Amino acid sequence: MPKGEFPPLALVNIYKRRMTIEEAFRDTKNEYYGLGLKRSRSQSIERLQTLLLIALLAQWCLYVIGKAAEMQGYHRHFQSNTITTRRVLSYCYLAKRILKTSRYEITEKMLFEALDLLLLETKC
């Protein structure tokens, strides 16, 4: 990469996106953190494509729910460490934890606000 092509902040943001993609792969495959696609044991390409599409749609929903939960500060109730300046849980994992308990409310308004913010964050 030629020197000076990207400002330092742009490089940091690119790296953050890369880490989000890595989390998404983990969340799709891993049963504990995400959807457990690893356990499907499917051998058919067509079936795997269908499972991946369903997983992608489910993961997108979890991502938006997780973002909404973070915007409400719910993530602080699930973090086991003292880091408060940055997110340490993936949105999908946080959403799964939120959905397993009735203590936290995620309203339609919260979801739309989270979706708007996610769309704003992904613009280049």
N, CA, C and O atoms as a DFTB+ gen file, in Angstrom:
496 C
 N C O
     1  1       0.853      -1.168       0.000
     2  2       0.000       0.000       0.000
     3  2       0.905       1.239       0.000
     4  3       1.759       1.378       0.876
     5  1       0.727       2.119      -0.956
     6  2       1.548       3.327      -1.017
     7  2       1.372       4.193       0.230
     8  3       0.268       4.352       0.751
     9  1       2.481       4.740       0.683
    10  2       2.457       5.590       1.868
    11  2       1.589       6.820       1.613
    12  3       1.680       7.459       0.564
    13  1       0.749       7.136       2.594
    14  2      -0.094       8.311       2.504
    15  2      -1.399       8.111       1.745
    16  3      -2.181       9.051       1.605
    17  1      -1.646       6.888       1.250
    18  2      -2.884       6.660       0.500
    19  2      -4.102       6.701       1.417
    20  3      -5.164       7.191       1.032
    21  1      -3.941       6.186       2.621
    22  2      -5.032       6.192       3.595
    23  2      -4.572       6.909       4.856
    24  3      -3.476       6.646       5.350
    25  1      -5.385       7.802       5.380
    26  2      -5.033       8.413       6.663
    27  2      -5.095       7.349       7.771
    28  3      -5.820       6.364       7.633
    29  1      -4.351       7.533       8.852
    30  2      -4.316       6.538       9.931
    31  2      -5.697       6.152      10.462
    32  3      -5.945       4.976      10.728
    33  1      -6.589       7.113      10.617
    34  2      -7.924       6.807      11.139
    35  2      -8.703       5.897      10.188
    36  3      -9.451       5.028      10.633
    37  1      -8.529       6.095       8.894
    38  2      -9.197       5.235       7.910
    39  2      -8.685       3.803       8.022
    40  3      -9.463       2.857       7.906
    41  1      -7.391       3.639       8.245
    42  2      -6.824       2.299       8.416
    43  2      -7.376       1.615       9.664
    44  3      -7.675       0.421       9.644
    45  1      -7.508       2.365      10.733
    46  2      -8.078       1.807      11.965
    47  2      -9.509       1.354      11.716
    48  3      -9.906       0.281      12.171
    49  1     -10.282       2.152      11.005
    50  2     -11.673       1.790      10.710
    51  2     -11.763       0.562       9.806
    52  3     -12.660      -0.265       9.973
    53  1     -10.849       0.439       8.857
    54  2     -10.815      -0.754       8.002
    55  2     -10.516      -1.985       8.853
    56  3     -11.144      -3.029       8.677
    57  1      -9.574      -1.869       9.761
    58  2      -9.229      -2.998      10.629
    59  2     -10.409      -3.369      11.528
    60  3     -10.650      -4.552      11.769
    61  1     -11.143      -2.376      12.024
    62  2     -12.326      -2.653      12.847
    63  2     -13.350      -3.462      12.057
    64  3     -13.955      -4.395      12.586
    65  1     -13.541      -3.103      10.801
    66  2     -14.487      -3.855       9.957
    67  2     -14.015      -5.287       9.773
    68  3     -14.820      -6.218       9.785
    69  1     -12.713      -5.463       9.603
    70  2     -12.161      -6.810       9.454
    71  2     -12.470      -7.637      10.690
    72  3     -12.855      -8.801      10.575
    73  1     -12.308      -7.059      11.860
    74  2     -12.584      -7.789      13.098
    75  2     -14.071      -8.109      13.210
    76  3     -14.433      -9.167      13.725
    77  1     -14.924      -7.231      12.746
    78  2     -16.364      -7.498      12.755
    79  2     -16.686      -8.684      11.854
    80  3     -17.531      -9.513      12.192
    81  1     -16.019      -8.764      10.717
    82  2     -16.224      -9.888       9.803
    83  2     -15.748     -11.185      10.455
    84  3     -16.416     -12.214      10.349
    85  1     -14.600     -11.140      11.128
    86  2     -14.084     -12.331      11.824
    87  2     -15.076     -12.789      12.896
    88  3     -15.342     -13.983      13.027
    89  1     -15.618     -11.843      13.658
    90  2     -16.625     -12.187      14.668
    91  2     -17.843     -12.827      14.020
    92  3     -18.416     -13.772      14.561
    93  1     -18.235     -12.313      12.866
    94  2     -19.416     -12.843      12.178
    95  2     -19.197     -14.294      11.763
    96  3     -20.103     -15.116      11.900
    97  1     -18.009     -14.621      11.257
    98  2     -17.725     -16.012      10.911
    99  2     -17.784     -16.896      12.153
   100  3     -18.370     -17.978      12.126
   101  1     -17.180     -16.436      13.229
   102  2     -17.213     -17.207      14.472
   103  2     -18.647     -17.384      14.954
   104  3     -19.043     -18.473      15.368
   105  1     -19.417     -16.310      14.898
   106  2     -20.800     -16.372      15.372
   107  2     -21.658     -17.295      14.514
   108  3     -22.616     -17.883      15.016
   109  1     -21.341     -17.429      13.263
   110  2     -22.099     -18.326      12.393
   111  2     -21.754     -19.782      12.693
   112  3     -22.643     -20.633      12.744
   113  1     -20.476     -20.072      12.890
   114  2     -20.043     -21.458      13.064
   115  2     -20.207     -21.973      14.483
   116  3     -20.613     -23.119      14.679
   117  1     -19.904     -21.156      15.467
   118  2     -19.792     -21.602      16.844
   119  2     -21.148     -21.694      17.534
   120  3     -21.962     -20.774      17.458
   121  1     -21.373     -22.802      18.197
   122  2     -22.652     -23.017      18.884
   123  2     -22.795     -22.125      20.117
   124  3     -23.887     -21.632      20.399
   125  1     -21.708     -21.915      20.848
   126  2     -21.775     -21.129      22.079
   127  2     -22.001     -19.649      21.782
   128  3     -22.861     -19.013      22.391
   129  1     -21.235     -19.112      20.858
   130  2     -21.314     -17.680      20.564
   131  2     -22.404     -17.327      19.571
   132  3     -22.884     -16.194      19.550
   133  1     -22.795     -18.279      18.756
   134  2     -23.714     -17.917      17.683
   135  2     -24.699     -18.996      17.306
   136  3     -25.428     -19.520      18.148
   137  1     -24.711     -19.319      16.029
   138  2     -25.772     -20.140      15.460
   139  2     -25.447     -21.628      15.383
   140  3     -26.353     -22.432      15.164
   141  1     -24.207     -22.017      15.551
   142  2     -23.844     -23.430      15.562
   143  2     -23.957     -24.118      14.218
   144  3     -24.287     -25.303      14.162
   145  1     -23.695     -23.418      13.151
   146  2     -23.788     -24.002      11.816
   147  2     -22.798     -25.157      11.643
   148  3     -22.978     -26.018      10.782
   149  1     -21.766     -25.161      12.461
   150  2     -20.758     -26.211      12.419
   151  2     -21.378     -27.593      12.654
   152  3     -20.866     -28.597      12.158
   153  1     -22.473     -27.641      13.405
   154  2     -23.106     -28.915      13.746
   155  2     -24.055     -29.432      12.669
   156  3     -24.630     -30.506      12.842
   157  1     -24.234     -28.728      11.595
   158  2     -25.212     -29.142      10.579
   159  2     -24.814     -30.452       9.898
   160  3     -25.688     -31.230       9.514
   161  1     -23.542     -30.705       9.745
   162  2     -23.005     -31.917       9.112
   163  2     -23.547     -32.139       7.704
   164  3     -23.563     -33.266       7.209
   165  1     -23.970     -31.111       7.093
   166  2     -24.543     -31.218       5.755
   167  2     -23.437     -31.430       4.728
   168  3     -22.373     -30.816       4.817
   169  1     -23.691     -32.295       3.761
   170  2     -22.734     -32.574       2.691
   171  2     -23.176     -31.986       1.352
   172  3     -22.362     -31.841       0.440
   173  1     -24.438     -31.653       1.231
   174  2     -24.988     -31.143      -0.016
   175  2     -24.708     -29.646      -0.153
   176  3     -24.958     -28.869       0.769
   177  1     -24.189     -29.259      -1.307
   178  2     -23.894     -27.843      -1.547
   179  2     -25.172     -27.014      -1.507
   180  3     -25.187     -25.920      -0.944
   181  1     -26.242     -27.529      -2.102
   182  2     -27.508     -26.796      -2.115
   183  2     -28.032     -26.585      -0.695
   184  3     -28.513     -25.506      -0.349
   185  1     -27.927     -27.631       0.113
   186  2     -28.408     -27.506       1.492
   187  2     -27.535     -26.524       2.275
   188  3     -28.049     -25.719       3.052
   189  1     -26.233     -26.589       2.074
   190  2     -25.339     -25.643       2.752
   191  2     -25.639     -24.206       2.335
   192  3     -25.612     -23.301       3.170
   193  1     -25.922     -23.991       1.067
   194  2     -26.263     -22.645       0.605
   195  2     -27.545     -22.150       1.274
   196  3     -27.637     -20.988       1.671
   197  1     -28.523     -23.033       1.396
   198  2     -29.779     -22.664       2.052
   199  2     -29.544     -22.365       3.527
   200  3     -30.060     -21.384       4.061
   201  1     -28.755     -23.225       4.184
   202  2     -28.446     -22.997       5.600
   203  2     -27.695     -21.686       5.801
   204  3     -27.956     -20.956       6.757
   205  1     -26.769     -21.391       4.905
   206  2     -26.024     -20.135       5.011
   207  2     -26.925     -18.924       4.824
   208  3     -26.755     -17.912       5.505
   209  1     -27.876     -19.018       3.914
   210  2     -28.814     -17.913       3.714
   211  2     -29.663     -17.700       4.970
   212  3     -29.845     -16.568       5.418
   213  1     -30.177     -18.785       5.527
   214  2     -30.973     -18.686       6.757
   215  2     -30.113     -18.137       7.893
   216  3     -30.559     -17.287       8.664
   217  1     -28.870     -18.634       7.991
   218  2     -27.960     -18.159       9.037
   219  2     -27.661     -16.676       8.867
   220  3     -27.603     -15.937       9.850
   221  1     -27.474     -16.240       7.636
   222  2     -27.197     -14.826       7.370
   223  2     -28.364     -13.947       7.800
   224  3     -28.166     -12.903       8.422
   225  1     -29.576     -14.370       7.468
   226  2     -30.758     -13.595       7.858
   227  2     -30.908     -13.556       9.381
   228  3     -31.195     -12.506       9.956
   229  1     -30.713     -14.702      10.024
   230  2     -30.803     -14.755      11.487
   231  2     -29.708     -13.909      12.125
   232  3     -29.945     -13.188      13.094
   233  1     -28.514     -14.007      11.569
   234  2     -27.395     -13.246      12.121
   235  2     -27.618     -11.743      11.957
   236  3     -27.261     -10.972      12.847
   237  1     -28.189     -11.321      10.857
   238  2     -28.477      -9.897      10.663
   239  2     -29.469      -9.417      11.716
   240  3     -29.300      -8.340      12.286
   241  1     -30.503     -10.214      11.974
   242  2     -31.484      -9.854      13.012
   243  2     -30.803      -9.752      14.374
   244  3     -31.039      -8.803      15.122
   245  1     -29.953     -10.739      14.694
   246  2     -29.232     -10.708      15.969
   247  2     -28.306      -9.497      16.042
   248  3     -28.168      -8.881      17.099
   249  1     -27.683      -9.160      14.937
   250  2     -26.771      -8.019      14.887
   251  2     -27.506      -6.726      15.236
   252  3     -27.010      -5.917      16.020
   253  1     -28.676      -6.537      14.658
   254  2     -29.467      -5.327      14.925
   255  2     -29.945      -5.324      16.378
   256  3     -29.902      -4.284      17.035
   257  1     -30.395      -6.463      16.882
   258  2     -30.829      -6.555      18.284
   259  2     -29.656      -6.261      19.215
   260  3     -29.812      -5.543      20.203
   261  1     -28.483      -6.814      18.904
   262  2     -27.296      -6.563      19.724
   263  2     -26.894      -5.101      19.729
   264  3     -26.512      -4.560      20.766
   265  1     -26.978      -4.463      18.573
   266  2     -26.662      -3.029      18.488
   267  2     -27.656      -2.220      19.315
   268  3     -27.269      -1.289      20.022
   269  1     -28.943      -2.576      19.225
   270  2     -29.966      -1.881      20.021
   271  2     -29.705      -2.076      21.510
   272  3     -29.860      -1.142      22.297
   273  1     -29.312      -3.274      21.893
   274  2     -29.014      -3.558      23.301
   275  2     -27.824      -2.734      23.781
   276  3     -27.831      -2.204      24.892
   277  1     -26.808      -2.633      22.937
   278  2     -25.639      -1.830      23.307
   279  2     -26.014      -0.360      23.457
   280  3     -25.548       0.312      24.377
   281  1     -26.849       0.135      22.559
   282  2     -27.266       1.539      22.626
   283  2     -28.016       1.839      23.923
   284  3     -28.021       2.979      24.388
   285  1     -28.648       0.823      24.508
   286  2     -29.358       0.993      25.777
   287  2     -28.440       0.765      26.983
   288  3     -28.850       0.968      28.126
   289  1     -27.202       0.346      26.723
   290  2     -26.265       0.081      27.811
   291  2     -26.415      -1.300      28.425
   292  3     -25.816      -1.577      29.464
   293  1     -27.200      -2.172      27.806
   294  2     -27.420      -3.514      28.347
   295  2     -26.152      -4.359      28.326
   296  3     -25.999      -5.272      29.137
   297  1     -25.247      -4.061      27.407
   298  2     -24.030      -4.870      27.288
   299  2     -23.198      -4.848      28.565
   300  3     -22.470      -5.802      28.842
   301  1     -23.292      -3.793      29.333
   302  2     -22.510      -3.697      30.575
   303  2     -22.921      -4.753      31.600
   304  3     -22.134      -5.092      32.485
   305  1     -24.124      -5.268      31.492
   306  2     -24.608      -6.280      32.423
   307  2     -24.064      -7.662      32.084
   308  3     -24.187      -8.585      32.889
   309  1     -23.469      -7.819      30.911
   310  2     -22.989      -9.126      30.462
   311  2     -21.472      -9.203      30.367
   312  3     -20.923     -10.297      30.233
   313  1     -20.790      -8.081      30.432
   314  2     -19.333      -8.082      30.350
   315  2     -18.756      -8.502      31.687
   316  3     -19.173      -8.013      32.738
   317  1     -17.790      -9.415      31.640
   318  2     -17.192      -9.882      32.885
   319  2     -15.941      -9.095      33.252
   320  3     -15.355      -9.328      34.310
   321  1     -15.531      -8.184      32.410
   322  2     -14.345      -7.392      32.728
   323  2     -14.736      -5.944      33.002
   324  3     -15.916      -5.594      33.012
   325  1     -13.758      -5.139      33.216
   326  2     -14.028      -3.749      33.591
   327  2     -13.837      -2.777      32.436
   328  3     -13.844      -1.564      32.645
   329  1     -13.667      -3.281      31.236
   330  2     -13.496      -2.402      30.077
   331  2     -14.839      -1.766      29.744
   332  3     -15.813      -2.458      29.449
   333  1     -14.876      -0.447      29.796
   334  2     -16.135       0.255      29.507
   335  2     -15.993       1.202      28.320
   336  3     -16.972       1.816      27.894
   337  1     -14.779       1.322      27.787
   338  2     -14.554       2.284      26.713
   339  2     -14.794       1.703      25.325
   340  3     -14.874       2.450      24.350
   341  1     -14.908       0.382      25.224
   342  2     -15.140      -0.235      23.919
   343  2     -15.957      -1.510      24.086
   344  3     -16.068      -2.064      25.180
   345  1     -16.517      -1.950      22.986
   346  2     -17.336      -3.162      22.981
   347  2     -16.431      -4.389      23.040
   348  3     -15.451      -4.471      22.300
   349  1     -16.753      -5.346      23.916
   350  2     -15.971      -6.575      23.987
   351  2     -16.796      -7.803      23.590
   352  3     -16.229      -8.866      23.339
   353  1     -18.103      -7.674      23.531
   354  2     -18.972      -8.778      23.119
   355  2     -19.470      -8.520      21.702
   356  3     -19.766      -7.382      21.338
   357  1     -19.560      -9.575      20.910
   358  2     -20.117      -9.385      19.568
   359  2     -21.602      -9.071      19.701
   360  3     -22.250      -9.464      20.671
   361  1     -22.122      -8.364      18.723
   362  2     -23.546      -8.016      18.749
   363  2     -24.418      -9.270      18.743
   364  3     -25.453      -9.312      19.408
   365  1     -24.004     -10.282      17.998
   366  2     -24.809     -11.514      17.922
   367  2     -24.836     -12.236      19.266
   368  3     -25.888     -12.697      19.707
   369  1     -23.687     -12.330      19.908
   370  2     -23.632     -12.986      21.214
   371  2     -24.463     -12.206      22.231
   372  3     -25.218     -12.796      23.003
   373  1     -24.325     -10.900      22.231
   374  2     -25.101     -10.061      23.145
   375  2     -26.598     -10.239      22.903
   376  3     -27.372     -10.347      23.853
   377  1     -27.004     -10.270      21.639
   378  2     -28.427     -10.447      21.310
   379  2     -28.945     -11.785      21.820
   380  3     -30.047     -11.860      22.363
   381  1     -28.152     -12.843      21.646
   382  2     -28.578     -14.156      22.151
   383  2     -28.793     -14.117      23.657
   384  3     -29.768     -14.670      24.165
   385  1     -27.891     -13.468      24.363
   386  2     -28.016     -13.362      25.825
   387  2     -29.235     -12.530      26.204
   388  3     -29.963     -12.884      27.131
   389  1     -29.464     -11.431      25.498
   390  2     -30.614     -10.560      25.766
   391  2     -31.920     -11.318      25.540
   392  3     -32.849     -11.215      26.342
   393  1     -31.989     -12.073      24.454
   394  2     -33.219     -12.786      24.110
   395  2     -33.525     -13.944      25.060
   396  3     -34.668     -14.395      25.140
   397  1     -32.515     -14.424      25.775
   398  2     -32.724     -15.542      26.706
   399  2     -33.315     -15.095      28.041
   400  3     -33.733     -15.931      28.842
   401  1     -33.354     -13.812      28.283
   402  2     -33.874     -13.320      29.556
   403  2     -34.980     -12.297      29.304
   404  3     -34.985     -11.613      28.281
   405  1     -35.890     -12.203      30.226
   406  2     -37.000     -11.250      30.056
   407  2     -36.739      -9.929      30.784
   408  3     -37.607      -9.057      30.816
   409  1     -35.556      -9.780      31.362
   410  2     -35.226      -8.547      32.091
   411  2     -35.048      -7.336      31.186
   412  3     -35.189      -6.197      31.632
   413  1     -34.743      -7.575      29.934
   414  2     -34.395      -6.481      29.025
   415  2     -35.434      -6.365      27.926
   416  3     -35.862      -7.360      27.341
   417  1     -35.829      -5.139      27.662
   418  2     -36.826      -4.899      26.626
   419  2     -36.158      -4.269      25.407
   420  3     -35.405      -3.302      25.517
   421  1     -36.450      -4.836      24.261
   422  2     -36.002      -4.264      22.995
   423  2     -37.260      -3.909      22.213
   424  3     -37.992      -4.792      21.766
   425  1     -37.504      -2.625      22.052
   426  2     -38.717      -2.178      21.362
   427  2     -38.449      -2.013      19.865
   428  3     -37.304      -2.009      19.413
   429  1     -39.523      -1.879      19.129
   430  2     -39.414      -1.651      17.690
   431  2     -38.673      -0.341      17.416
   432  3     -37.877      -0.256      16.480
   433  1     -38.935       0.666      18.226
   434  2     -38.258       1.962      18.070
   435  2     -36.745       1.801      18.254
   436  3     -35.958       2.377      17.502
   437  1     -36.344       1.013      19.261
   438  2     -34.916       0.769      19.491
   439  2     -34.279       0.069      18.292
   440  3     -33.155       0.384      17.904
   441  1     -35.007      -0.879      17.714
   442  2     -34.486      -1.612      16.559
   443  2     -34.292      -0.690      15.362
   444  3     -33.278      -0.776      14.669
   445  1     -35.257       0.191      15.115
   446  2     -35.124       1.121      13.989
   447  2     -33.981       2.108      14.215
   448  3     -33.267       2.454      13.274
   449  1     -33.803       2.561      15.452
   450  2     -32.686       3.463      15.754
   451  2     -31.350       2.752      15.545
   452  3     -30.410       3.327      14.996
   453  1     -31.275       1.498      15.989
   454  2     -30.049       0.720      15.810
   455  2     -29.770       0.487      14.328
   456  3     -28.629       0.598      13.881
   457  1     -30.801       0.168      13.582
   458  2     -30.647      -0.060      12.147
   459  2     -30.172       1.209      11.441
   460  3     -29.287       1.150      10.587
   461  1     -30.748       2.342      11.790
   462  2     -30.316       3.616      11.203
   463  2     -28.843       3.880      11.501
   464  3     -28.091       4.299      10.622
   465  1     -28.437       3.633      12.743
   466  2     -27.045       3.865      13.121
   467  2     -26.109       2.897      12.402
   468  3     -25.038       3.298      11.947
   469  1     -26.499       1.637      12.295
   470  2     -25.674       0.661      11.577
   471  2     -25.507       1.054      10.113
   472  3     -24.414       0.943       9.556
   473  1     -26.577       1.507       9.499
   474  2     -26.489       1.937       8.103
   475  2     -25.580       3.153       7.960
   476  3     -24.826       3.257       6.992
   477  1     -25.650       4.058       8.909
   478  2     -24.793       5.239       8.893
   479  2     -23.325       4.844       9.075
   480  3     -22.444       5.393       8.414
   481  1     -23.068       3.884       9.980
   482  2     -21.697       3.448      10.255
   483  2     -21.067       2.717       9.079
   484  3     -19.846       2.745       8.922
   485  1     -21.866       2.070       8.257
   486  2     -21.306       1.277       7.160
   487  2     -21.096       2.070       5.882
   488  3     -20.529       1.553       4.919
   489  1     -21.542       3.311       5.860
   490  2     -21.294       4.139       4.671
   491  2     -19.811       4.467       4.593
   492  3     -19.177       4.789       5.598
   493  1     -19.277       4.380       3.402
   494  2     -17.841       4.662       3.216
   495  2     -17.613       6.130       2.967
   496  3     -16.472       6.556       2.788
